[in-house]
Amino acid sequence: MLRNYFKIAFRNLWRHRVFSFINIMGLTVGMTACFLIFLYVRFELSYDSFHPKADRIYRVVADIKTPTEVLKSNGPAWAVGPHVQLDFPEVEAFTRVHFDNLLFRKGDIKFNEEGVVWADSAFFNIFGFRLLKGDARTALMQPFTVVLSETAAKKYFGKADPMGQTILITSDGLPATVTGVMQDMPENTLIKSQVVLSMSTITLKWAQGLDDQWGDYGPYSFLLLKPGTNAIALQKKFPAFLEKWNGKEMNKIQMYPTLFLEQLKDVYLRSDRESSKGNLMNVYIFSIIAIFILVIACINFINLTTARASERAKEVGIRKVAGAIKAQLARQFIGESLVICLIAFLLTIGLTALLLPSFNELAGKIVSQGILENGQLLLPVFGAAIVIGLLAGIYPAFVLSSFKPIEVLKGRFATGSRGGLLRKTLVISQFAISTALIIGTIIVYSQMRYMRNQQLGFNKDQVMVVDTEREKNSGAFVQAISRLPNVKATSLSASVPGGGHAGAYSEIENIKGDLQIANLDLYFVDFDYIPLYNIQMAAGRPFSREYKTDSNQAIILNEAAVKILGYPSPEQAIGKRFKQWGREGKIIGVMKDFHYHSLQQPIKPLTMRMEWDRFGLVSVKVNPSNIKNTIAAIEKQFKTIIPNRPFSYYFLDEFFDRQYRAEERFGKLFLNFAILAIFISCLGLLGLASYSTIQRTREIGIRKVMGASVSNIINLLSKEFLKLVIISFFIAVPVAWYFMHKWLADFAYRTPISWWIFVTAGIMALLIAIITISFQAFRAAVANPVKSLRTE
């Protein structure tokens, strides 16, 4: 019997090849989109969950309360890690992780390694990064020891064994011994690096006493808690701990930190710190889209199957006359549904494997190396195909098996008002989802355009930034390239807009005449920085070589800093006193606020002053003509003056725009999945149009005989469906507004959700529906009425 079911199912699919292709394609596209989203969501949720001790690893973060604000730090003071392990038996181990960019050399091979990690000796005991060579307990114990990834080891040592060999670090060429080789870190970790250096190099050799430093908030700090430790209970003990070790200093500088524990697995998506690069809202949105697409695919399947019910009616009648019972017919049609879903499953696997490289590129990360990378993932997809086959096949099977043999053999095969209402409801649901996705896509791209077109308050065009890593000859390099014909201006600094900055404990005279304590962002710049970037002054003046005191006794604030000091106007802040990092002097100018971060963050209080030994970035304003030759000339000067370092540069506009790449990728993914959802919805609408046309075959024939034109017939058949699309629009608008309003909340500066967005989406949905319906309606309108009447 089962063999007979499948035999009939395949025969029926082959007889109606076009219908079968559309039906299978709808399911395949829906399941493929859902599977790709599943891979993406699974990857995003998997960050740092691969560590064997992940459940016991916590990151320590700090909220620092000052007289003016509360600062959210990615890590506590340098001293917290070592002292926490001393004071709390609940802590099994600690490690600090500090990211850096360093020059590495081995013979003639030299690279400026970005994202180098400095870590304490327990690093490899806490985390699950696998050492291929070396001892995890001792690899980072001694100063000037380094662990290389497989890739880095091959880069510097080729096929030779790197263990025990020496590699030179920093521009001073300090020797570091290779004590380990680790497997390349996976993509889904916050601590991704090719090189890990011993933290004791810093704390014992370069900055002795750093382990007792309570005022400098620098590295990430991770704790491995002993099994059974209650993290919340431990966190409650931290205030007394800080008071014990740093109470007097906190009261003196009026900066009061509060320590919190974040479980490692939650850091990427759920932390409110700037360092967390994931977006939980995006994960939620894509999960909802995946469910929507799968629902649309199932609805499409039901509509297409019931649209063909009339063609199967006589078959059902004959089978019932021959003795088939309702249960047998239902099993037959559910079996056909399962066959379609299993074929769609096989096609889904092949299509996913084909699209995965492009999807990885679109997502901006290696979500999965291949479809068989994790074979266990295929099982839930197979299960989903079976469930879809059962759920989507139950209603069509029930409808088809319920036909009365006498009526269907006479040609009366209407399925009743309930069936029609269900089909209309399903189409409304499909287009409500599709319209909501259209609205979401328009809003995402409107926000991207808004951020790109927003006035930033400085000029980033044709600015080339060369990283000298604070080489001693940086000044000579600047003087040399300043004489090049296509170089308009140059400047030395420690920061550029869109890049990093220092945070400085500051005391600045406020409107009451008191020295107000604040932790302010700080840019170290030279005399030419403000004019090169065309930063506008709100009051006072920029740095000038005409004033000798500007190099060590002057500071410039932005308008946001002036506001927290209580001054009604920028002019009132000029000449006021300041103390910052051992420097004292006066405010000489107030610059207008400019976006030195992305538009996702509000403009924060910023200060600028000079500190010549901290300059490492050279900003070069170049003539846009003959850029290639200009870069070559600058590189030649660099290699002549700074020969021990590789030439590294970028253009600021491209660098600044990198901050929006995550949102751009989100927008592209959103657009692609919206298009797929609309495509599947159109197939569903086509199915319902086909069903309705068949039901009204006789009516259409009579109307044509009575003189109805083609346009009359198209209007007759389209009017009902357009009503459904309009209803779906009114359902989609509030749903889309709610979710996109939540998404936009992550941006400090965001585009308004204007009425035209909803109108545009409604018109687009209506046009898509009209085009889809018109295809089937036109076929019915131009059909021979004699044939139409003969079918009855």
PDB file of N, CA and C in Angstrom, residues 188-259:
ATOM      1  N   ASN A 188      34.169  32.886  16.145  1.00  0.00           N
ATOM      2  CA  ASN A 188      33.158  33.294  17.115  1.00  0.00           C
ATOM      3  C   ASN A 188      33.733  33.477  18.522  1.00  0.00           C
ATOM      4  N   THR A 189      34.699  34.381  18.630  1.00  0.00           N
ATOM      5  CA  THR A 189      35.250  34.735  19.935  1.00  0.00           C
ATOM      6  C   THR A 189      35.575  36.218  19.964  1.00  0.00           C
ATOM      7  N   LEU A 190      35.419  36.837  21.120  1.00  0.00           N
ATOM      8  CA  LEU A 190      35.771  38.244  21.281  1.00  0.00           C
ATOM      9  C   LEU A 190      37.278  38.431  21.355  1.00  0.00           C
ATOM     10  N   ILE A 191      37.987  37.385  21.782  1.00  0.00           N
ATOM     11  CA  ILE A 191      39.434  37.488  21.977  1.00  0.00           C
ATOM     12  C   ILE A 191      40.119  36.829  20.789  1.00  0.00           C
ATOM     13  N   LYS A 192      40.013  37.458  19.637  1.00  0.00           N
ATOM     14  CA  LYS A 192      40.568  36.850  18.423  1.00  0.00           C
ATOM     15  C   LYS A 192      41.897  37.506  18.105  1.00  0.00           C
ATOM     16  N   SER A 193      42.949  36.702  18.068  1.00  0.00           N
ATOM     17  CA  SER A 193      44.278  37.241  17.823  1.00  0.00           C
ATOM     18  C   SER A 193      45.176  36.160  17.242  1.00  0.00           C
ATOM     19  N   GLN A 194      46.218  36.597  16.543  1.00  0.00           N
ATOM     20  CA  GLN A 194      47.215  35.675  16.003  1.00  0.00           C
ATOM     21  C   GLN A 194      48.410  35.531  16.944  1.00  0.00           C
ATOM     22  N   VAL A 195      48.510  36.457  17.931  1.00  0.00           N
ATOM     23  CA  VAL A 195      49.672  36.482  18.810  1.00  0.00           C
ATOM     24  C   VAL A 195      49.225  36.780  20.237  1.00  0.00           C
ATOM     25  N   VAL A 196      49.755  36.018  21.205  1.00  0.00           N
ATOM     26  CA  VAL A 196      49.503  36.270  22.621  1.00  0.00           C
ATOM     27  C   VAL A 196      50.843  36.444  23.326  1.00  0.00           C
ATOM     28  N   LEU A 197      51.020  37.585  23.970  1.00  0.00           N
ATOM     29  CA  LEU A 197      52.256  37.910  24.694  1.00  0.00           C
ATOM     30  C   LEU A 197      52.011  37.884  26.186  1.00  0.00           C
ATOM     31  N   SER A 198      53.072  37.614  26.953  1.00  0.00           N
ATOM     32  CA  SER A 198      52.933  37.521  28.410  1.00  0.00           C
ATOM     33  C   SER A 198      52.723  38.900  29.020  1.00  0.00           C
ATOM     34  N   MET A 199      51.703  39.023  29.865  1.00  0.00           N
ATOM     35  CA  MET A 199      51.402  40.284  30.538  1.00  0.00           C
ATOM     36  C   MET A 199      52.526  40.700  31.475  1.00  0.00           C
ATOM     37  N   SER A 200      53.284  39.728  31.994  1.00  0.00           N
ATOM     38  CA  SER A 200      54.381  40.057  32.897  1.00  0.00           C
ATOM     39  C   SER A 200      55.452  40.907  32.214  1.00  0.00           C
ATOM     40  N   THR A 201      55.491  40.890  30.889  1.00  0.00           N
ATOM     41  CA  THR A 201      56.399  41.782  30.156  1.00  0.00           C
ATOM     42  C   THR A 201      56.075  43.238  30.488  1.00  0.00           C
ATOM     43  N   ILE A 202      54.793  43.529  30.621  1.00  0.00           N
ATOM     44  CA  ILE A 202      54.366  44.895  30.949  1.00  0.00           C
ATOM     45  C   ILE A 202      54.498  45.157  32.442  1.00  0.00           C
ATOM     46  N   THR A 203      53.922  44.258  33.244  1.00  0.00           N
ATOM     47  CA  THR A 203      53.804  44.527  34.679  1.00  0.00           C
ATOM     48  C   THR A 203      55.121  44.394  35.440  1.00  0.00           C
ATOM     49  N   LEU A 204      56.082  43.597  34.906  1.00  0.00           N
ATOM     50  CA  LEU A 204      57.352  43.416  35.605  1.00  0.00           C
ATOM     51  C   LEU A 204      58.519  44.162  34.955  1.00  0.00           C
ATOM     52  N   LYS A 205      58.422  44.445  33.658  1.00  0.00           N
ATOM     53  CA  LYS A 205      59.547  45.047  32.956  1.00  0.00           C
ATOM     54  C   LYS A 205      59.288  46.484  32.517  1.00  0.00           C
ATOM     55  N   TRP A 206      58.102  46.755  31.997  1.00  0.00           N
ATOM     56  CA  TRP A 206      57.848  48.063  31.406  1.00  0.00           C
ATOM     57  C   TRP A 206      57.116  49.021  32.345  1.00  0.00           C
ATOM     58  N   ALA A 207      56.233  48.499  33.163  1.00  0.00           N
ATOM     59  CA  ALA A 207      55.430  49.370  34.042  1.00  0.00           C
ATOM     60  C   ALA A 207      55.297  48.711  35.404  1.00  0.00           C
ATOM     61  N   GLN A 208      56.376  48.647  36.127  1.00  0.00           N
ATOM     62  CA  GLN A 208      56.359  48.029  37.453  1.00  0.00           C
ATOM     63  C   GLN A 208      55.394  48.797  38.367  1.00  0.00           C
ATOM     64  N   GLY A 209      54.658  48.053  39.143  1.00  0.00           N
ATOM     65  CA  GLY A 209      53.664  48.676  40.013  1.00  0.00           C
ATOM     66  C   GLY A 209      52.277  48.740  39.400  1.00  0.00           C
ATOM     67  N   LEU A 210      52.146  48.285  38.144  1.00  0.00           N
ATOM     68  CA  LEU A 210      50.840  48.333  37.475  1.00  0.00           C
ATOM     69  C   LEU A 210      49.829  47.410  38.145  1.00  0.00           C
ATOM     70  N   ASP A 211      50.318  46.341  38.768  1.00  0.00           N
ATOM     71  CA  ASP A 211      49.407  45.429  39.477  1.00  0.00           C
ATOM     72  C   ASP A 211      48.765  46.083  40.690  1.00  0.00           C
ATOM     73  N   ASP A 212      49.293  47.217  41.124  1.00  0.00           N
ATOM     74  CA  ASP A 212      48.723  47.952  42.259  1.00  0.00           C
ATOM     75  C   ASP A 212      48.103  49.281  41.813  1.00  0.00           C
ATOM     76  N   GLN A 213      47.847  49.404  40.516  1.00  0.00           N
ATOM     77  CA  GLN A 213      47.283  50.634  39.963  1.00  0.00           C
ATOM     78  C   GLN A 213      45.760  50.565  39.981  1.00  0.00           C
ATOM     79  N   TRP A 214      45.134  51.453  40.792  1.00  0.00           N
ATOM     80  CA  TRP A 214      43.680  51.437  40.944  1.00  0.00           C
ATOM     81  C   TRP A 214      42.979  52.555  40.170  1.00  0.00           C
ATOM     82  N   GLY A 215      43.737  53.442  39.582  1.00  0.00           N
ATOM     83  CA  GLY A 215      43.111  54.572  38.896  1.00  0.00           C
ATOM     84  C   GLY A 215      43.155  54.480  37.387  1.00  0.00           C
ATOM     85  N   ASP A 216      43.835  53.464  36.867  1.00  0.00           N
ATOM     86  CA  ASP A 216      43.975  53.322  35.416  1.00  0.00           C
ATOM     87  C   ASP A 216      43.101  52.155  34.949  1.00  0.00           C
ATOM     88  N   TYR A 217      42.075  52.479  34.157  1.00  0.00           N
ATOM     89  CA  TYR A 217      41.132  51.464  33.689  1.00  0.00           C
ATOM     90  C   TYR A 217      41.502  51.071  32.267  1.00  0.00           C
ATOM     91  N   GLY A 218      42.165  49.933  32.113  1.00  0.00           N
ATOM     92  CA  GLY A 218      42.653  49.569  30.798  1.00  0.00           C
ATOM     93  C   GLY A 218      42.147  48.253  30.267  1.00  0.00           C
ATOM     94  N   PRO A 219      42.635  47.118  30.804  1.00  0.00           N
ATOM     95  CA  PRO A 219      42.420  45.838  30.127  1.00  0.00           C
ATOM     96  C   PRO A 219      41.085  45.189  30.485  1.00  0.00           C
ATOM     97  N   TYR A 220      40.675  44.243  29.628  1.00  0.00           N
ATOM     98  CA  TYR A 220      39.610  43.329  30.033  1.00  0.00           C
ATOM     99  C   TYR A 220      40.150  42.496  31.196  1.00  0.00           C
ATOM    100  N   SER A 221      39.270  42.136  32.117  1.00  0.00           N
ATOM    101  CA  SER A 221      39.655  41.246  33.212  1.00  0.00           C
ATOM    102  C   SER A 221      38.650  40.108  33.289  1.00  0.00           C
ATOM    103  N   PHE A 222      39.165  38.875  33.255  1.00  0.00           N
ATOM    104  CA  PHE A 222      38.308  37.686  33.288  1.00  0.00           C
ATOM    105  C   PHE A 222      38.621  36.868  34.537  1.00  0.00           C
ATOM    106  N   LEU A 223      37.566  36.374  35.155  1.00  0.00           N
ATOM    107  CA  LEU A 223      37.697  35.525  36.338  1.00  0.00           C
ATOM    108  C   LEU A 223      37.167  34.130  36.029  1.00  0.00           C
ATOM    109  N   LEU A 224      37.891  33.121  36.463  1.00  0.00           N
ATOM    110  CA  LEU A 224      37.391  31.751  36.431  1.00  0.00           C
ATOM    111  C   LEU A 224      36.946  31.416  37.840  1.00  0.00           C
ATOM    112  N   LEU A 225      35.638  31.274  38.036  1.00  0.00           N
ATOM    113  CA  LEU A 225      35.100  30.986  39.357  1.00  0.00           C
ATOM    114  C   LEU A 225      35.134  29.484  39.620  1.00  0.00           C
ATOM    115  N   LYS A 226      35.287  29.137  40.875  1.00  0.00           N
ATOM    116  CA  LYS A 226      35.288  27.726  41.248  1.00  0.00           C
ATOM    117  C   LYS A 226      33.887  27.136  41.062  1.00  0.00           C
ATOM    118  N   PRO A 227      33.802  25.834  40.792  1.00  0.00           N
ATOM    119  CA  PRO A 227      32.486  25.211  40.575  1.00  0.00           C
ATOM    120  C   PRO A 227      31.544  25.477  41.754  1.00  0.00           C
ATOM    121  N   GLY A 228      30.303  25.802  41.425  1.00  0.00           N
ATOM    122  CA  GLY A 228      29.291  26.043  42.447  1.00  0.00           C
ATOM    123  C   GLY A 228      29.263  27.457  42.983  1.00  0.00           C
ATOM    124  N   THR A 229      30.148  28.328  42.526  1.00  0.00           N
ATOM    125  CA  THR A 229      30.191  29.705  43.022  1.00  0.00           C
ATOM    126  C   THR A 229      28.999  30.495  42.484  1.00  0.00           C
ATOM    127  N   ASN A 230      28.369  31.251  43.363  1.00  0.00           N
ATOM    128  CA  ASN A 230      27.268  32.128  42.976  1.00  0.00           C
ATOM    129  C   ASN A 230      27.840  33.481  42.576  1.00  0.00           C
ATOM    130  N   ALA A 231      27.768  33.787  41.277  1.00  0.00           N
ATOM    131  CA  ALA A 231      28.377  35.017  40.764  1.00  0.00           C
ATOM    132  C   ALA A 231      27.719  36.264  41.345  1.00  0.00           C
ATOM    133  N   ILE A 232      26.414  36.222  41.529  1.00  0.00           N
ATOM    134  CA  ILE A 232      25.706  37.390  42.070  1.00  0.00           C
ATOM    135  C   ILE A 232      26.145  37.660  43.508  1.00  0.00           C
ATOM    136  N   ALA A 233      26.292  36.581  44.290  1.00  0.00           N
ATOM    137  CA  ALA A 233      26.744  36.746  45.678  1.00  0.00           C
ATOM    138  C   ALA A 233      28.158  37.305  45.720  1.00  0.00           C
ATOM    139  N   LEU A 234      29.014  36.847  44.812  1.00  0.00           N
ATOM    140  CA  LEU A 234      30.379  37.370  44.752  1.00  0.00           C
ATOM    141  C   LEU A 234      30.376  38.845  44.370  1.00  0.00           C
ATOM    142  N   GLN A 235      29.547  39.207  43.432  1.00  0.00           N
ATOM    143  CA  GLN A 235      29.477  40.601  42.972  1.00  0.00           C
ATOM    144  C   GLN A 235      29.088  41.543  44.107  1.00  0.00           C
ATOM    145  N   LYS A 236      28.248  41.074  45.024  1.00  0.00           N
ATOM    146  CA  LYS A 236      27.809  41.908  46.149  1.00  0.00           C
ATOM    147  C   LYS A 236      28.944  42.208  47.128  1.00  0.00           C
ATOM    148  N   LYS A 237      30.018  41.425  47.055  1.00  0.00           N
ATOM    149  CA  LYS A 237      31.156  41.647  47.956  1.00  0.00           C
ATOM    150  C   LYS A 237      32.141  42.684  47.411  1.00  0.00           C
ATOM    151  N   PHE A 238      31.982  43.090  46.156  1.00  0.00           N
ATOM    152  CA  PHE A 238      32.957  43.980  45.534  1.00  0.00           C
ATOM    153  C   PHE A 238      33.004  45.388  46.135  1.00  0.00           C
ATOM    154  N   PRO A 239      31.875  46.001  46.536  1.00  0.00           N
ATOM    155  CA  PRO A 239      31.983  47.349  47.127  1.00  0.00           C
ATOM    156  C   PRO A 239      32.912  47.405  48.329  1.00  0.00           C
ATOM    157  N   ALA A 240      32.791  46.405  49.229  1.00  0.00           N
ATOM    158  CA  ALA A 240      33.672  46.372  50.398  1.00  0.00           C
ATOM    159  C   ALA A 240      35.119  46.122  49.979  1.00  0.00           C
ATOM    160  N   PHE A 241      35.303  45.305  48.969  1.00  0.00           N
ATOM    161  CA  PHE A 241      36.635  45.019  48.433  1.00  0.00           C
ATOM    162  C   PHE A 241      37.301  46.306  47.917  1.00  0.00           C
ATOM    163  N   LEU A 242      36.557  47.106  47.147  1.00  0.00           N
ATOM    164  CA  LEU A 242      37.105  48.353  46.607  1.00  0.00           C
ATOM    165  C   LEU A 242      37.384  49.366  47.718  1.00  0.00           C
ATOM    166  N   GLU A 243      36.507  49.407  48.696  1.00  0.00           N
ATOM    167  CA  GLU A 243      36.702  50.341  49.815  1.00  0.00           C
ATOM    168  C   GLU A 243      37.963  49.973  50.595  1.00  0.00           C
ATOM    169  N   LYS A 244      38.198  48.677  50.760  1.00  0.00           N
ATOM    170  CA  LYS A 244      39.379  48.205  51.491  1.00  0.00           C
ATOM    171  C   LYS A 244      40.674  48.625  50.798  1.00  0.00           C
ATOM    172  N   TRP A 245      40.734  48.426  49.486  1.00  0.00           N
ATOM    173  CA  TRP A 245      41.979  48.636  48.762  1.00  0.00           C
ATOM    174  C   TRP A 245      42.138  50.062  48.217  1.00  0.00           C
ATOM    175  N   ASN A 246      41.004  50.732  47.961  1.00  0.00           N
ATOM    176  CA  ASN A 246      41.114  52.002  47.233  1.00  0.00           C
ATOM    177  C   ASN A 246      40.194  53.093  47.766  1.00  0.00           C
ATOM    178  N   GLY A 247      39.693  52.909  48.968  1.00  0.00           N
ATOM    179  CA  GLY A 247      38.716  53.848  49.515  1.00  0.00           C
ATOM    180  C   GLY A 247      39.216  55.280  49.590  1.00  0.00           C
ATOM    181  N   LYS A 248      40.426  55.488  50.100  1.00  0.00           N
ATOM    182  CA  LYS A 248      40.959  56.845  50.253  1.00  0.00           C
ATOM    183  C   LYS A 248      41.148  57.529  48.901  1.00  0.00           C
ATOM    184  N   GLU A 249      41.670  56.786  47.937  1.00  0.00           N
ATOM    185  CA  GLU A 249      41.914  57.369  46.623  1.00  0.00           C
ATOM    186  C   GLU A 249      40.596  57.723  45.925  1.00  0.00           C
ATOM    187  N   MET A 250      39.576  56.861  46.087  1.00  0.00           N
ATOM    188  CA  MET A 250      38.283  57.134  45.473  1.00  0.00           C
ATOM    189  C   MET A 250      37.696  58.434  46.004  1.00  0.00           C
ATOM    190  N   ASN A 251      37.779  58.618  47.308  1.00  0.00           N
ATOM    191  CA  ASN A 251      37.250  59.849  47.901  1.00  0.00           C
ATOM    192  C   ASN A 251      38.049  61.073  47.474  1.00  0.00           C
ATOM    193  N   LYS A 252      39.347  60.881  47.278  1.00  0.00           N
ATOM    194  CA  LYS A 252      40.202  62.003  46.905  1.00  0.00           C
ATOM    195  C   LYS A 252      39.902  62.496  45.490  1.00  0.00           C
ATOM    196  N   ILE A 253      39.796  61.579  44.554  1.00  0.00           N
ATOM    197  CA  ILE A 253      39.585  61.975  43.165  1.00  0.00           C
ATOM    198  C   ILE A 253      38.102  61.997  42.787  1.00  0.00           C
ATOM    199  N   GLN A 254      37.236  61.584  43.711  1.00  0.00           N
ATOM    200  CA  GLN A 254      35.786  61.595  43.509  1.00  0.00           C
ATOM    201  C   GLN A 254      35.363  60.768  42.297  1.00  0.00           C
ATOM    202  N   MET A 255      35.984  59.617  42.164  1.00  0.00           N
ATOM    203  CA  MET A 255      35.591  58.657  41.138  1.00  0.00           C
ATOM    204  C   MET A 255      35.318  57.329  41.831  1.00  0.00           C
ATOM    205  N   TYR A 256      34.044  56.885  41.752  1.00  0.00           N
ATOM    206  CA  TYR A 256      33.615  55.729  42.537  1.00  0.00           C
ATOM    207  C   TYR A 256      33.176  54.600  41.597  1.00  0.00           C
ATOM    208  N   PRO A 257      34.039  53.583  41.430  1.00  0.00           N
ATOM    209  CA  PRO A 257      33.669  52.477  40.538  1.00  0.00           C
ATOM    210  C   PRO A 257      32.745  51.463  41.206  1.00  0.00           C
ATOM    211  N   THR A 258      31.881  50.872  40.419  1.00  0.00           N
ATOM    212  CA  THR A 258      31.058  49.737  40.830  1.00  0.00           C
ATOM    213  C   THR A 258      31.356  48.600  39.872  1.00  0.00           C
ATOM    214  N   LEU A 259      31.715  47.447  40.418  1.00  0.00           N
ATOM    215  CA  LEU A 259      32.117  46.313  39.589  1.00  0.00           C
ATOM    216  C   LEU A 259      30.945  45.365  39.352  1.00  0.00           C
TER     217      LEU A 259
END
